[in-house]
XYZ file of C-alpha atoms in Angstrom:
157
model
C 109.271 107.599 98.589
C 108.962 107.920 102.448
C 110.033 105.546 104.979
C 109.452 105.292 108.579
C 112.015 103.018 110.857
C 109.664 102.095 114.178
C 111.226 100.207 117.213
C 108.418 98.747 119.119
C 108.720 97.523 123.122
C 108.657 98.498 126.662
C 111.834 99.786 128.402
C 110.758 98.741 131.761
C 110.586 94.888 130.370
C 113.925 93.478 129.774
C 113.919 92.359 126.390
C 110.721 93.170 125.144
C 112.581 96.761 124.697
C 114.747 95.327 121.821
C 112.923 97.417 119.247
C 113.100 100.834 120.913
C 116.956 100.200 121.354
C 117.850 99.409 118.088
C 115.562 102.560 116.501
C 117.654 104.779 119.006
C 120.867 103.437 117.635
C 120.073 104.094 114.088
C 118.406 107.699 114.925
C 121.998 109.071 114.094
C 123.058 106.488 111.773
C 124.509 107.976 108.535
C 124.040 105.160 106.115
C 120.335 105.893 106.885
C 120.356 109.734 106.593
C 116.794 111.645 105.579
C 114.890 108.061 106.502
C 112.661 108.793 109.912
C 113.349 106.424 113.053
C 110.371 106.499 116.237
C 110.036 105.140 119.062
C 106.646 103.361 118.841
C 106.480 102.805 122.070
C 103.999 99.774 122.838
C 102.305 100.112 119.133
C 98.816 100.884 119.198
C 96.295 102.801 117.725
C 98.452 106.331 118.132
C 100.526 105.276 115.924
C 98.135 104.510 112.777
C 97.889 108.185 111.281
C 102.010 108.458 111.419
C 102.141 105.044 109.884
C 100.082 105.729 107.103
C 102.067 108.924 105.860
C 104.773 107.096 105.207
C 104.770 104.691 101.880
C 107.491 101.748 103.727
C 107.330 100.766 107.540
C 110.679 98.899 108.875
C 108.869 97.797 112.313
C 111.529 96.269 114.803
C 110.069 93.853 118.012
C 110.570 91.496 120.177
C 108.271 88.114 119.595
C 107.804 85.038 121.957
C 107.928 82.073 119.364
C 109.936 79.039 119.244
C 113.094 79.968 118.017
C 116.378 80.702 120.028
C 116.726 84.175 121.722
C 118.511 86.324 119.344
C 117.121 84.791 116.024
C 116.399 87.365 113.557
C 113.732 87.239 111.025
C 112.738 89.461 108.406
C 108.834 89.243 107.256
C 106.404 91.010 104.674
C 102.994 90.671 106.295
C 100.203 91.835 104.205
C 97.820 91.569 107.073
C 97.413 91.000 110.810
C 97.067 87.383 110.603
C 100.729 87.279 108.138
C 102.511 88.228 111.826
C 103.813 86.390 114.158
C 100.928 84.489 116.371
C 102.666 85.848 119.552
C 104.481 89.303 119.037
C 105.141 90.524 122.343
C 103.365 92.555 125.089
C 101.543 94.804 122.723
C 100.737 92.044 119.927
C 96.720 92.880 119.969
C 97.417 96.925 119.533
C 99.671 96.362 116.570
C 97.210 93.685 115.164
C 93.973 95.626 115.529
C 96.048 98.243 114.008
C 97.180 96.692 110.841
C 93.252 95.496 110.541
C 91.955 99.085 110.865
C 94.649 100.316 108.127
C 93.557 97.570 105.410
C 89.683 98.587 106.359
C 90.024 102.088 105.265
C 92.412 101.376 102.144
C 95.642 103.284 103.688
C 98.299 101.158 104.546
C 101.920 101.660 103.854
C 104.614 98.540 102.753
C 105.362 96.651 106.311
C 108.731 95.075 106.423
C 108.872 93.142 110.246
C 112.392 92.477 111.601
C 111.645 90.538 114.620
C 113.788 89.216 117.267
C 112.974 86.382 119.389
C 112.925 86.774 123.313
C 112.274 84.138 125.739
C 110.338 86.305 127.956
C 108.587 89.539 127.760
C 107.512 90.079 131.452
C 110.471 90.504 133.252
C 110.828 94.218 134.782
C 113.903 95.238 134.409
C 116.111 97.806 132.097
C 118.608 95.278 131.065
C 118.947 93.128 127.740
C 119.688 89.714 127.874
C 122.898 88.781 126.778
C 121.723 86.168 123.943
C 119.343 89.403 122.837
C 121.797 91.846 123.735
C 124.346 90.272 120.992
C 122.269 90.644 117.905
C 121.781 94.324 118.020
C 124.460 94.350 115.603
C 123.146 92.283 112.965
C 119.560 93.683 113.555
C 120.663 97.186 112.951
C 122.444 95.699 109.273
C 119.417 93.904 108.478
C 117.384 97.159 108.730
C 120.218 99.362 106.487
C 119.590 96.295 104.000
C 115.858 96.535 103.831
C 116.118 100.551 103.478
C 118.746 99.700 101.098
C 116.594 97.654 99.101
C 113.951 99.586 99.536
C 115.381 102.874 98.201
C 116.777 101.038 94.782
C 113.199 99.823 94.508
C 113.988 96.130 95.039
C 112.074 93.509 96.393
C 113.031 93.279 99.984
C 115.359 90.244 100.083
C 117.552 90.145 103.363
């Protein structure tokens, strides 16, 4: 059993970086020892062959939806149309990616932990402080899902 932890996001756009930070705090993290953590990056095509050699995906980002900033949410899509109708900056890479997986029969177990940002254009290095807050309890909800997904649970945050 293989997983892959991905943070997805853009440094340079305030919160739409959310994913990359959390991956880089759990790089070291001991509860999560032998489990991979990446920076994606902005997602994309790149990405698909490293995706697909690993049998679960824990894919952190940022999404513009109607929810508070900070809200956490943990889904299963199955395909690209299963996440969220506006994930961030990079939302068509990670889409077309998914699709392109399920067309040639390789895709690994995606388990989305999204966090909800008001904006995603903003330049600037800096979390918000709503966003900021939740790294906490994003970083838990991903040592849960590995968790789970180790004892061979159903995912169940």
């Amino acid at each position: 059993m293989s997983i892959l932890i991905l943070g997805i996001g853009n440094l340079l756009l305030c919160d739409e970086s959310i994913g990359i930070r959390v991956a880089t705090e759990l790089e070291n993290d001991p509860a999560l020892e032998g489990i991979d953590v990446l920076d994606g990056g902005t997602g994309g095509f790149h990405l698909m062959g490293t995706l697909q050699e690993y049998d679960d995906v824990v894919l952190i980002d940022a999404t513009l939806d109607s929810m508070p900033p900070g809200t956490i949410r943990v889904l299963k899509p199955k395909y690209s149309t299963d996440y969220p109708s506006l994930m961030s900056a990079h939302e068509i890479g990670l889409k077309t990616m998914i699709d392109a997986m399920i067309l040639n029969g390789k895709i690994p177990n995606m388990h989305l932990v999204i966090i909800s940002v008001k904006k995603v254009d903003d330049f600037g290095m800096e979390l918000t402080p709503e966003v900021e807050a939740v790294i906490p309890e994003v970083k838990e909800v991903v040592r849960k899902i590995v968790k789970q997904i180790k004892k061979g649970e159903t995912v169940i945050v």
